[in-house]
PDB file of C-alpha atoms and ligand atoms in Angstrom:
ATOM      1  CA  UNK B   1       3.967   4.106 -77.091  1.00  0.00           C
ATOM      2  CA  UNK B   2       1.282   1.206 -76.715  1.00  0.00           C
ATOM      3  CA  UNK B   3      -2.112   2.756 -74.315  1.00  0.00           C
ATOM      4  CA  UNK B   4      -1.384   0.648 -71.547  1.00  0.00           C
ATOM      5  CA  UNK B   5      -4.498   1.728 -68.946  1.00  0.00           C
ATOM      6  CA  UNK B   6      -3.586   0.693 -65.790  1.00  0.00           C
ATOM      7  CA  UNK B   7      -5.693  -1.848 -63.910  1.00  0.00           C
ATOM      8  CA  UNK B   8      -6.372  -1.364 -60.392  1.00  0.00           C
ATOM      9  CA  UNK B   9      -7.632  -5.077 -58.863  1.00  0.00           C
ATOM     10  CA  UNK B  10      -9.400  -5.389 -55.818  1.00  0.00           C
ATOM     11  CA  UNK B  11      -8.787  -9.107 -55.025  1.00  0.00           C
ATOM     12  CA  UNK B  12     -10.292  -9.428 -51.992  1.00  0.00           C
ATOM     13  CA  UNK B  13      -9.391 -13.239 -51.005  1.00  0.00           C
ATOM     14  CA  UNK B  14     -11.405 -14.893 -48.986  1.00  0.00           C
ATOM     15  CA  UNK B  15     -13.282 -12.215 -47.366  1.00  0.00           C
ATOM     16  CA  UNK B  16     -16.935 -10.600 -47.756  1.00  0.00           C
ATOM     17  CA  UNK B  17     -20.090 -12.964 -48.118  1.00  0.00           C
ATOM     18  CA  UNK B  18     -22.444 -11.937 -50.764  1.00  0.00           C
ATOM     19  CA  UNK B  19     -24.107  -8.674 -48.651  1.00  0.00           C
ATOM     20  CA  UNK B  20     -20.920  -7.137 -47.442  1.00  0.00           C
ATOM     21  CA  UNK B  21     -19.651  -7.547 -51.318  1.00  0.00           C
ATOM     22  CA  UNK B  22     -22.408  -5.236 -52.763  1.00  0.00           C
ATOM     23  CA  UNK B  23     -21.930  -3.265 -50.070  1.00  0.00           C
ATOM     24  CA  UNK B  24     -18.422  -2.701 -50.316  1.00  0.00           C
ATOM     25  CA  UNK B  25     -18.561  -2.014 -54.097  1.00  0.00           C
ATOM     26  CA  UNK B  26     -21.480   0.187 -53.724  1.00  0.00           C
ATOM     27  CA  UNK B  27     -19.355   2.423 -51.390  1.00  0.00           C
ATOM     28  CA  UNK B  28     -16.683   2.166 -53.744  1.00  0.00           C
ATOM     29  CA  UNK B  29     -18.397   2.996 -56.544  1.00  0.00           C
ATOM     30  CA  UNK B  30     -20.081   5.776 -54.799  1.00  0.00           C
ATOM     31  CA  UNK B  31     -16.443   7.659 -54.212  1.00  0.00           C
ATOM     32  CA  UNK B  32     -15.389   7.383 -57.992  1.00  0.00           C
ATOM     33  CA  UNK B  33     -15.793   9.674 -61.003  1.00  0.00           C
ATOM     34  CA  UNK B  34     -16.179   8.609 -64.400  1.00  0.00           C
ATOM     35  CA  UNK B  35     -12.558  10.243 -64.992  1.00  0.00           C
ATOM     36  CA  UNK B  36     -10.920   7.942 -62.602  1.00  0.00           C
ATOM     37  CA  UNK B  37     -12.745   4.906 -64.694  1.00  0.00           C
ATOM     38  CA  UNK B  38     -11.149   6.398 -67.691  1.00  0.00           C
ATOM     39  CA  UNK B  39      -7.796   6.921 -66.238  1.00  0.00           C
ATOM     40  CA  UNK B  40      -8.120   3.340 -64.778  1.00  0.00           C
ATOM     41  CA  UNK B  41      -9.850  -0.106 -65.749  1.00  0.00           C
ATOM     42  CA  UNK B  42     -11.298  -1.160 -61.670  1.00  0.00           C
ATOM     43  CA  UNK B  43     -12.198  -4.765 -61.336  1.00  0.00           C
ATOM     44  CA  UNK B  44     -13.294  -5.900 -58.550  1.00  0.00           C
ATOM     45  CA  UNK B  45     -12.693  -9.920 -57.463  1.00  0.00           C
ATOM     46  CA  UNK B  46     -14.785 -11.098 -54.824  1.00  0.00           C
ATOM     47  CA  UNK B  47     -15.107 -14.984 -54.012  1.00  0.00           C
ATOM     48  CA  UNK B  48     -16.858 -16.930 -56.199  1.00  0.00           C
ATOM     49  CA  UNK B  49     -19.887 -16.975 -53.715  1.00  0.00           C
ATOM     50  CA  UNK B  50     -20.275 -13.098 -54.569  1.00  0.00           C
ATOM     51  CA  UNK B  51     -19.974 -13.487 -58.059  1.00  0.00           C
ATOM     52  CA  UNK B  52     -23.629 -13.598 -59.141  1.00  0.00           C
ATOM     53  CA  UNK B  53     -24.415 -10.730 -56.893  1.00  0.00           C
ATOM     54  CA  UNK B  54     -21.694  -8.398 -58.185  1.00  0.00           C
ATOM     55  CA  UNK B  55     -22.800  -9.123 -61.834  1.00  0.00           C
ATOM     56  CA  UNK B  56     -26.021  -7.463 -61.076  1.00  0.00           C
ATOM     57  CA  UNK B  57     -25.087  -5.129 -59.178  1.00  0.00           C
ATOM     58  CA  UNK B  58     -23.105  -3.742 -61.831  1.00  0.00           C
ATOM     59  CA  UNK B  59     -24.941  -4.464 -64.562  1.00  0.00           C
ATOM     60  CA  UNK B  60     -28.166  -2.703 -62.504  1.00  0.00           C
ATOM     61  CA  UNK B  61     -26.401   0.059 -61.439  1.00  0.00           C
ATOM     62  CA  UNK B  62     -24.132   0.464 -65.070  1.00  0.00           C
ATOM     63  CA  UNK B  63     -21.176   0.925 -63.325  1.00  0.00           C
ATOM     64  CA  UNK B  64     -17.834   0.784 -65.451  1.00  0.00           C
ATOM     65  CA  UNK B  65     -16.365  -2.173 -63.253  1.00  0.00           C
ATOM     66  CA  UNK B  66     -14.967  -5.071 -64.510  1.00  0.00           C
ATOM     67  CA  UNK B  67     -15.348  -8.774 -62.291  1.00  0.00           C
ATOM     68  CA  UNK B  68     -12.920 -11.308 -61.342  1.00  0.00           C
ATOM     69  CA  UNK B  69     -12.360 -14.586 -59.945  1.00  0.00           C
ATOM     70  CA  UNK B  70      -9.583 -15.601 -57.847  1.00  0.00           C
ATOM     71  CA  UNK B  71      -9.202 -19.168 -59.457  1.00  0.00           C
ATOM     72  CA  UNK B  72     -11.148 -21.870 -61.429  1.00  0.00           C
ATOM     73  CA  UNK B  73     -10.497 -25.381 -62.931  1.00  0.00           C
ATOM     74  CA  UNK B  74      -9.083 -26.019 -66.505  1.00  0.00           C
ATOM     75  CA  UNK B  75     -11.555 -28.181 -67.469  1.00  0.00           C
ATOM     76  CA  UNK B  76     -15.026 -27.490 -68.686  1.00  0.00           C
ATOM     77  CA  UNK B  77     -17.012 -30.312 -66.340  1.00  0.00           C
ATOM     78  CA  UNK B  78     -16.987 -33.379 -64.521  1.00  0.00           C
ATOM     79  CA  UNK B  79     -16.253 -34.741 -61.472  1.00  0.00           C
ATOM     80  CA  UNK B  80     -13.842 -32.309 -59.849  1.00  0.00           C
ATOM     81  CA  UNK B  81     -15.658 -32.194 -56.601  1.00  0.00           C
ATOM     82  CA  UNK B  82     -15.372 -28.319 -55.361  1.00  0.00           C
ATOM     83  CA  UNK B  83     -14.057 -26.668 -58.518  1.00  0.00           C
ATOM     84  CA  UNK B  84     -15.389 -24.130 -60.979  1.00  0.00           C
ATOM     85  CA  UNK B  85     -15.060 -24.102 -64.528  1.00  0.00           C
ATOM     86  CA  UNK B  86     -13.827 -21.042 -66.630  1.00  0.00           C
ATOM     87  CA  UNK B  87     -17.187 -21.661 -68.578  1.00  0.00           C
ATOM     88  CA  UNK B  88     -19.245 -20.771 -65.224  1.00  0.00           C
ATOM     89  CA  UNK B  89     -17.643 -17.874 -64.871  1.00  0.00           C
ATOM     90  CA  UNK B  90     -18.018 -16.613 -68.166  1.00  0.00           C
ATOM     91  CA  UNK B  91     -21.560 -16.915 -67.755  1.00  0.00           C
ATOM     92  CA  UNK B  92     -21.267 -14.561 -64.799  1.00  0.00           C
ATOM     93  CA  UNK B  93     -19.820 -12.019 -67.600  1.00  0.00           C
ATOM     94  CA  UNK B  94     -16.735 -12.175 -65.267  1.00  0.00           C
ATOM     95  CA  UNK B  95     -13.652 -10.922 -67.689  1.00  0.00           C
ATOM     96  CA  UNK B  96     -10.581 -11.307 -65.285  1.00  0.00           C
ATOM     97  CA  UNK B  97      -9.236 -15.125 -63.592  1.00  0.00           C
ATOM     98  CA  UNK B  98      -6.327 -14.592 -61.291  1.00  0.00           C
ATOM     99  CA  UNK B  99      -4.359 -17.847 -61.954  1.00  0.00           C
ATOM    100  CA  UNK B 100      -1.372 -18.829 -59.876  1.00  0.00           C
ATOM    101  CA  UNK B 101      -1.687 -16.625 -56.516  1.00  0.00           C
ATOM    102  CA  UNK B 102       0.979 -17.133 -54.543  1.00  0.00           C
ATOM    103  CA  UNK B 103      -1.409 -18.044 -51.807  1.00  0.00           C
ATOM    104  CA  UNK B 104      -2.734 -20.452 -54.304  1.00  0.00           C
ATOM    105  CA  UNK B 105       1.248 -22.021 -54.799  1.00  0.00           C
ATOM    106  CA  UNK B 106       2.052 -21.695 -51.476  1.00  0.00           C
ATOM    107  CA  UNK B 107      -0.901 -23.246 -49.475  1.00  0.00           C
ATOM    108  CA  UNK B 108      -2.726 -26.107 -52.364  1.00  0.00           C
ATOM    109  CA  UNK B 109      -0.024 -27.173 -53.841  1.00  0.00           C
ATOM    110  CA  UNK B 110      -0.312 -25.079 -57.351  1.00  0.00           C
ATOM    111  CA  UNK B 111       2.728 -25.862 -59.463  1.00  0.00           C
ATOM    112  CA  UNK B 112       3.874 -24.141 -62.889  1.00  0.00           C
ATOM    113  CA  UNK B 113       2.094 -26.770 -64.633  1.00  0.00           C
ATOM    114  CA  UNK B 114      -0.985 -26.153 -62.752  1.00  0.00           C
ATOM    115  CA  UNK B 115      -1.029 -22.654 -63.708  1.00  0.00           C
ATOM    116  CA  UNK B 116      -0.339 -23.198 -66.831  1.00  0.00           C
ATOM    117  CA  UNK B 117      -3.414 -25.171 -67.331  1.00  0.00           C
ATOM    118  CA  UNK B 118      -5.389 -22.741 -65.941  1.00  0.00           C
ATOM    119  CA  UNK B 119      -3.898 -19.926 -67.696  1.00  0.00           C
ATOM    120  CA  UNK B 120      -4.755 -21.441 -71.106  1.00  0.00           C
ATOM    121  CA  UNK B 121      -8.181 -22.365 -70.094  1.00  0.00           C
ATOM    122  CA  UNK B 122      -9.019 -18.761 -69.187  1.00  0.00           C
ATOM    123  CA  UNK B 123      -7.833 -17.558 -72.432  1.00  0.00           C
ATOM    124  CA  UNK B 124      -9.559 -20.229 -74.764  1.00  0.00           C
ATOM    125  CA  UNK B 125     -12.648 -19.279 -73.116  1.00  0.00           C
ATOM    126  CA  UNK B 126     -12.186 -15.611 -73.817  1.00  0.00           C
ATOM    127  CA  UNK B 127     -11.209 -14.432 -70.694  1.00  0.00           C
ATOM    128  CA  UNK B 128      -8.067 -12.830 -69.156  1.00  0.00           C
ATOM    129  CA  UNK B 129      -5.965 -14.300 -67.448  1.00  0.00           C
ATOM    130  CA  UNK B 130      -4.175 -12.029 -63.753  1.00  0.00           C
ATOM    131  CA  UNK B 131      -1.090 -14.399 -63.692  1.00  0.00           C
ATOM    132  CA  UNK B 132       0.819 -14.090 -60.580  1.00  0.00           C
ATOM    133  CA  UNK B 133       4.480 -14.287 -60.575  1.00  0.00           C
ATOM    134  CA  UNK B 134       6.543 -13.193 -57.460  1.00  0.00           C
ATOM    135  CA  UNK B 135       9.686 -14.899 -55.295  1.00  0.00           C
ATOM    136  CA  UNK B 136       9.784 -15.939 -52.001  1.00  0.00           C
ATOM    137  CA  UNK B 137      11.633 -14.116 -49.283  1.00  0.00           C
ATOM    138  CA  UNK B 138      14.418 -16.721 -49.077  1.00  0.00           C
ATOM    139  CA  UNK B 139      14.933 -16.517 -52.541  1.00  0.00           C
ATOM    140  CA  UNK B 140      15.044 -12.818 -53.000  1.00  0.00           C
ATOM    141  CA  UNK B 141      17.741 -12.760 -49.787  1.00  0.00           C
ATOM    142  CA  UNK B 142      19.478 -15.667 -51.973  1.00  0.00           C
ATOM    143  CA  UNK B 143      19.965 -13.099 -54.951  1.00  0.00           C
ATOM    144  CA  UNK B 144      17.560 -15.797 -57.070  1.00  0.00           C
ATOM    145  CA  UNK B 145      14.511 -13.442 -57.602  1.00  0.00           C
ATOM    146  CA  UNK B 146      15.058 -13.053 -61.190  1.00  0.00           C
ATOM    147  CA  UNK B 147      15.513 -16.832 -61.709  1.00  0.00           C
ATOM    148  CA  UNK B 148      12.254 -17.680 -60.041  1.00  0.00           C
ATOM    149  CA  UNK B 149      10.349 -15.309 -61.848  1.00  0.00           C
ATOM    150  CA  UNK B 150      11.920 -15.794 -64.963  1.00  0.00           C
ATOM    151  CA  UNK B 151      10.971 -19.077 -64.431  1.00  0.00           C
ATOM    152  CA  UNK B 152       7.447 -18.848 -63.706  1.00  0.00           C
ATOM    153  CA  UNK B 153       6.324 -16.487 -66.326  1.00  0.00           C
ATOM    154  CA  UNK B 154       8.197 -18.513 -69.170  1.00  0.00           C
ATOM    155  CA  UNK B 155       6.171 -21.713 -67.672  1.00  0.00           C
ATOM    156  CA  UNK B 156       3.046 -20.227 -66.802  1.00  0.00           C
ATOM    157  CA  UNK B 157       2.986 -18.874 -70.593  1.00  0.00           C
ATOM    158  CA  UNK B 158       3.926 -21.787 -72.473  1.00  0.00           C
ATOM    159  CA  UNK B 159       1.688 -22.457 -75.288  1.00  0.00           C
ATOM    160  CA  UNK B 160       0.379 -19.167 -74.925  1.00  0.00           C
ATOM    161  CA  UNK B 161       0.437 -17.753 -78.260  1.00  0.00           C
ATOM    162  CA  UNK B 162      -0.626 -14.283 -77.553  1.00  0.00           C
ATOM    163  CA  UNK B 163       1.191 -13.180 -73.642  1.00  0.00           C
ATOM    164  CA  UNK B 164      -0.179  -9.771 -74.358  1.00  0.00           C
ATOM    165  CA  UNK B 165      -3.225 -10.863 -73.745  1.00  0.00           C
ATOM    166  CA  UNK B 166      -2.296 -12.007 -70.089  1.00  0.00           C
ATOM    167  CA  UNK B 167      -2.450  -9.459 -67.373  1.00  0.00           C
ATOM    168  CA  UNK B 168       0.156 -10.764 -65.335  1.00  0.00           C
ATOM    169  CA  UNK B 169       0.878  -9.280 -61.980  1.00  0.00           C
ATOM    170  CA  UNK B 170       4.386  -8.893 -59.903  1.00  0.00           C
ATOM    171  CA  UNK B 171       3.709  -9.813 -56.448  1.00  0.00           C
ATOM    172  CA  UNK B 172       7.164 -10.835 -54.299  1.00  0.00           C
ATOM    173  CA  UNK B 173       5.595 -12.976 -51.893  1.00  0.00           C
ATOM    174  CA  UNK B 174       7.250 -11.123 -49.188  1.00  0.00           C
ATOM    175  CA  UNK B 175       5.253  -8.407 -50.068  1.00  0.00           C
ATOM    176  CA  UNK B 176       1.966  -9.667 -50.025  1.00  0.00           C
ATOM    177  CA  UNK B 177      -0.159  -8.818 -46.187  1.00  0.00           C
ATOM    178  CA  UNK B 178       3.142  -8.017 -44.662  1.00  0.00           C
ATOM    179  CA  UNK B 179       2.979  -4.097 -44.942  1.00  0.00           C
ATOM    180  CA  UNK B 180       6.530  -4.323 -46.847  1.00  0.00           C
ATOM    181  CA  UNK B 181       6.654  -3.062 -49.831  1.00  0.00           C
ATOM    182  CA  UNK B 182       9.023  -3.419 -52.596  1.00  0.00           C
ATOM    183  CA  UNK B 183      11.127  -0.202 -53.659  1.00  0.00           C
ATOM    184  CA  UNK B 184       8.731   1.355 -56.655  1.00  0.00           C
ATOM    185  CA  UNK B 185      12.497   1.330 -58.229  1.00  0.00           C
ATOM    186  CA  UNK B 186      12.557  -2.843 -57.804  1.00  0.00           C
ATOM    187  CA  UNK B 187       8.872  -3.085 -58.358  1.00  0.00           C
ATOM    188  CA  UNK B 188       9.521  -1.445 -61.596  1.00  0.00           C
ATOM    189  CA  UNK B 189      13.030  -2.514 -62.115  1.00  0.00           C
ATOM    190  CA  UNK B 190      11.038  -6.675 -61.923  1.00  0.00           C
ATOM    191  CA  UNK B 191       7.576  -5.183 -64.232  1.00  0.00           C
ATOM    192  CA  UNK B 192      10.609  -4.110 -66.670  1.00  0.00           C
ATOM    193  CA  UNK B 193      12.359  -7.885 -66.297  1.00  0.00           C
ATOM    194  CA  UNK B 194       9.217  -9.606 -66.848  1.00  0.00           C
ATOM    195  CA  UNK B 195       8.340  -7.473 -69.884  1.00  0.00           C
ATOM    196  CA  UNK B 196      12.094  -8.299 -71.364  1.00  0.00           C
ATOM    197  CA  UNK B 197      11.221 -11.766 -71.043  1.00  0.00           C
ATOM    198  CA  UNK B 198       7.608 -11.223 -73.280  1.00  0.00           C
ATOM    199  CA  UNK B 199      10.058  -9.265 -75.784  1.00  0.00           C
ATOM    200  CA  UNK B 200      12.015 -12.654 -76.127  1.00  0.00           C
ATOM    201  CA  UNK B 201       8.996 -15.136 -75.989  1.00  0.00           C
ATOM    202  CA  UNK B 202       6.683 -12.838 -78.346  1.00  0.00           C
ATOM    203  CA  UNK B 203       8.671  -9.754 -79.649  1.00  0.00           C
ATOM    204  CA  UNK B 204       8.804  -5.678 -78.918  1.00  0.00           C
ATOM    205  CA  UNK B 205       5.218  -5.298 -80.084  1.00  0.00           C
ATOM    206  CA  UNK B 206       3.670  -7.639 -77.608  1.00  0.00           C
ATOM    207  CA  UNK B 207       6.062  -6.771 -74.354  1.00  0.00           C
ATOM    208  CA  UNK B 208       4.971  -3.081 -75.367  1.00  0.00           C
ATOM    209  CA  UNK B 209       1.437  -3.859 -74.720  1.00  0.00           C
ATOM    210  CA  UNK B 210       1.530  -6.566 -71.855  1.00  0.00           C
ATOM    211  CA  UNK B 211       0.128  -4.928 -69.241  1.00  0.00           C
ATOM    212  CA  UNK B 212       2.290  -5.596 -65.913  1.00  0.00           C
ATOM    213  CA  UNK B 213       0.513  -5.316 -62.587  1.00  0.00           C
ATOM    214  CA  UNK B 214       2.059  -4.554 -59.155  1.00  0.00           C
ATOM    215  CA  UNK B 215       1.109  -6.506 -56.100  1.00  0.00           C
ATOM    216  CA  UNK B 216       2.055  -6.415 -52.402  1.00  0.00           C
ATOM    217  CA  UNK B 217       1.070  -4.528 -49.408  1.00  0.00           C
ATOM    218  CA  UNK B 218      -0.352  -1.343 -52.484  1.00  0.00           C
ATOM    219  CA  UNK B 219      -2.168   0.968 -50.057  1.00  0.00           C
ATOM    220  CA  UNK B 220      -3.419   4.266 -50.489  1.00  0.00           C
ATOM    221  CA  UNK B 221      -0.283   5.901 -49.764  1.00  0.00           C
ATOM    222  CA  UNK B 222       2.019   4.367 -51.991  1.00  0.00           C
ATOM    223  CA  UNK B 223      -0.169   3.784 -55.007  1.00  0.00           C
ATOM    224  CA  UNK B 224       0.602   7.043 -56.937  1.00  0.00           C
ATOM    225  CA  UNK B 225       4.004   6.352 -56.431  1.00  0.00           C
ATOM    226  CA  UNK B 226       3.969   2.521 -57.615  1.00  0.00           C
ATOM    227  CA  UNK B 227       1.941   3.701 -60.474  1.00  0.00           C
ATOM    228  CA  UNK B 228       4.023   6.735 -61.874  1.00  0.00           C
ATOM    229  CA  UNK B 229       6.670   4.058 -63.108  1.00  0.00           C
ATOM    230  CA  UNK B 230       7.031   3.498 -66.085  1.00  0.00           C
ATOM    231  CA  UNK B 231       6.705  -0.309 -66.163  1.00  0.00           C
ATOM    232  CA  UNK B 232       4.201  -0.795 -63.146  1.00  0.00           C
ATOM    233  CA  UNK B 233       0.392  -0.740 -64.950  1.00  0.00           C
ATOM    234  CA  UNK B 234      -1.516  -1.181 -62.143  1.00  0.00           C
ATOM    235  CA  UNK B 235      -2.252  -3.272 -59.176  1.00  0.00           C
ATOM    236  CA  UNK B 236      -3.554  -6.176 -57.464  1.00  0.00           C
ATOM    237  CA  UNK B 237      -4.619  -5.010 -54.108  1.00  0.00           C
ATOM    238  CA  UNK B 238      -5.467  -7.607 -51.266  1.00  0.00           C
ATOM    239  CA  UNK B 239      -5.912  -6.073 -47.607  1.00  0.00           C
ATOM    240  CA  UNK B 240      -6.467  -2.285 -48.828  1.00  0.00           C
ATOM    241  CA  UNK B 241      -9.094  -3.116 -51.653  1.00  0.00           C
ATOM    242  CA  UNK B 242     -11.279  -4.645 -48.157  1.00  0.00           C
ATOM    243  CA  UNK B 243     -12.004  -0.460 -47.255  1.00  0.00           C
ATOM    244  CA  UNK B 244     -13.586   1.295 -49.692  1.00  0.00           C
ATOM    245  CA  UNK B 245     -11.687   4.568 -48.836  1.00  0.00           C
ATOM    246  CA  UNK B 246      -8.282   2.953 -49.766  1.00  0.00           C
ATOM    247  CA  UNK B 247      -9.466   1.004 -52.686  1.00  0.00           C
ATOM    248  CA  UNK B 248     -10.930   4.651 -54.074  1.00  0.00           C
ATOM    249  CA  UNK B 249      -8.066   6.497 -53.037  1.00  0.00           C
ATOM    250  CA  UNK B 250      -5.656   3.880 -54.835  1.00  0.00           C
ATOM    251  CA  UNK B 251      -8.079   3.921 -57.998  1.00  0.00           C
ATOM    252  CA  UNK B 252      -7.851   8.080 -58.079  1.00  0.00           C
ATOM    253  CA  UNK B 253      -4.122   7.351 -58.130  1.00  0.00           C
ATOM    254  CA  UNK B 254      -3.661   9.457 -60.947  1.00  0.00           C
ATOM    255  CA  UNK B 255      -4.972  12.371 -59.075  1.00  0.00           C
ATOM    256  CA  UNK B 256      -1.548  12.040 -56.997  1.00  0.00           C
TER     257      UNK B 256
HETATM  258  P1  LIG K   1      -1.866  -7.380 -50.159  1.00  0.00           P
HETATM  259  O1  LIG K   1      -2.203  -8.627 -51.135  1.00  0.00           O
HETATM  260  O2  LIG K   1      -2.204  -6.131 -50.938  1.00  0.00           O
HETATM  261  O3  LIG K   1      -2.728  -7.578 -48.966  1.00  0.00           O
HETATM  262  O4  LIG K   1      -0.404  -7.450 -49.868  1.00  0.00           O
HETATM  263  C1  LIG K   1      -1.905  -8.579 -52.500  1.00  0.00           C
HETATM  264  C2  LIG K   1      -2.312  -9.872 -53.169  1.00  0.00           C
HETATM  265  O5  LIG K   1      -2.159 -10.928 -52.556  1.00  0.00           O
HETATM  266  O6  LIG K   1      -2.779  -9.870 -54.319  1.00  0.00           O
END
């Protein structure tokens, strides 16, 4: 059995200028033990205007945190007025890059092609790619979940010649701020789908070690649940990872 540690994502859209993000991670920080850090990798992924703070913060204070940035560009400079490169965030020691939010698809236009780019820009850089996959309501309702997704992860991936070293993240997208939920038995019953598909694309060894995150409406009171399946390894928290009580509690998930 591959050592899949789960990890817990705060991604905290956009939300928190650069004060209220130390804050908030100092109060997290401040309710976790170093056994919940080894039982769990926590990033945290403020925006990118928090990013420099956050670094030192955490490399001041040494805590066992990783950081994250909710999107960047797939090329390394020029005149892309408004973007970031991968490359500036590496200098930020920032190890996670959620490409292809739903948010991101949904409201600028971000197509599989898009994300693709920007998945294999994070990885030649030597970071790590959160790729978000997830259906729409209508589609779910339509009985096409498992097309869409099947889908995106095959598209978001290609070229990609190790997928186990994506993080990529389950979010139906009528999940995601709306308190709903998806069943831990479908949230796991999709995580298990989507590693099937990295069995075909890369083999048993790889979909054995792809770690498969759960997002949507995770709150303190479902976490241990979502977590205790066997597919589900970890999360990518939006509203509840805004309160440092909830984004502790869901870290400590282990602790039931
Ligand atoms: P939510 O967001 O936890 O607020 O549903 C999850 C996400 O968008 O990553």
């Amino acid at each position: 059995m591959a050592d899949r540690t789960p990890l817990i994502a705060g991604n905290w859209k956009m939300n928190n200028d650069h004060l209220e993000a130390i804050s908030l991670v100092q109060q997290v920080a401040y309710r976790l033990e170093p056994e919940d850090y080894e039982r769990s990798e926590v990033a945290v992924i403020p925006p990118f205007t928090a990013l420099r703070s956050i670094q030192t913060l955490i490399e001041a204070d040494k805590l066992p945190m990783a950081l994250g940035a909710q999107n960047c560009h797939w090329e390394d400079a020029g005149a892309f007025t408004g973007e970031v490169s991968v490359g500036m965030l590496s200098q930020l020691n920032v190890t996670y890059v959620v490409c292809g939010h739903s948010e991101r698809r949904a409201l600028f236009g971000e197509d599989d092609a898009t994300v693709n780019r920007k998945v294999r820009a994070v990885i030649d850089a030597g970071l790590v790619p959160i790729f978000c996959v997830g259906e729409p309501l209508e589609q779910r309702e339509a009985g096409e979940a498992e097309s869409v997704v099947d889908r995106q992860v095959r598209a978001g991936l290609e070229g990609v010649d190790d997928p186990a070293s994506v993080v990529i993240a389950y979010e139906p997208v009528w999940a995601i701020g709306t308190g709903r939920t998806a069943t831990s038995e479908d949230a796991n019953a999709m995580c298990g789908y989507v590693r099937d598909i990295i069995a075909d694309l890369a083999g048993d060894e790889a979909a054995e070690t792809v770690r498969i995150q759960y997002g949507g409406s995770v709150k303190a009171g479902n976490a241990a649940e979502l977590m205790g399946q066997p597919h589900i390894d970890g999360a990518l928290v939006g509203g509840a990872s805004l309160k440092a009580d909830d984004f502790a509690v869901i870290c400590r998930h282990h602790r039931g």
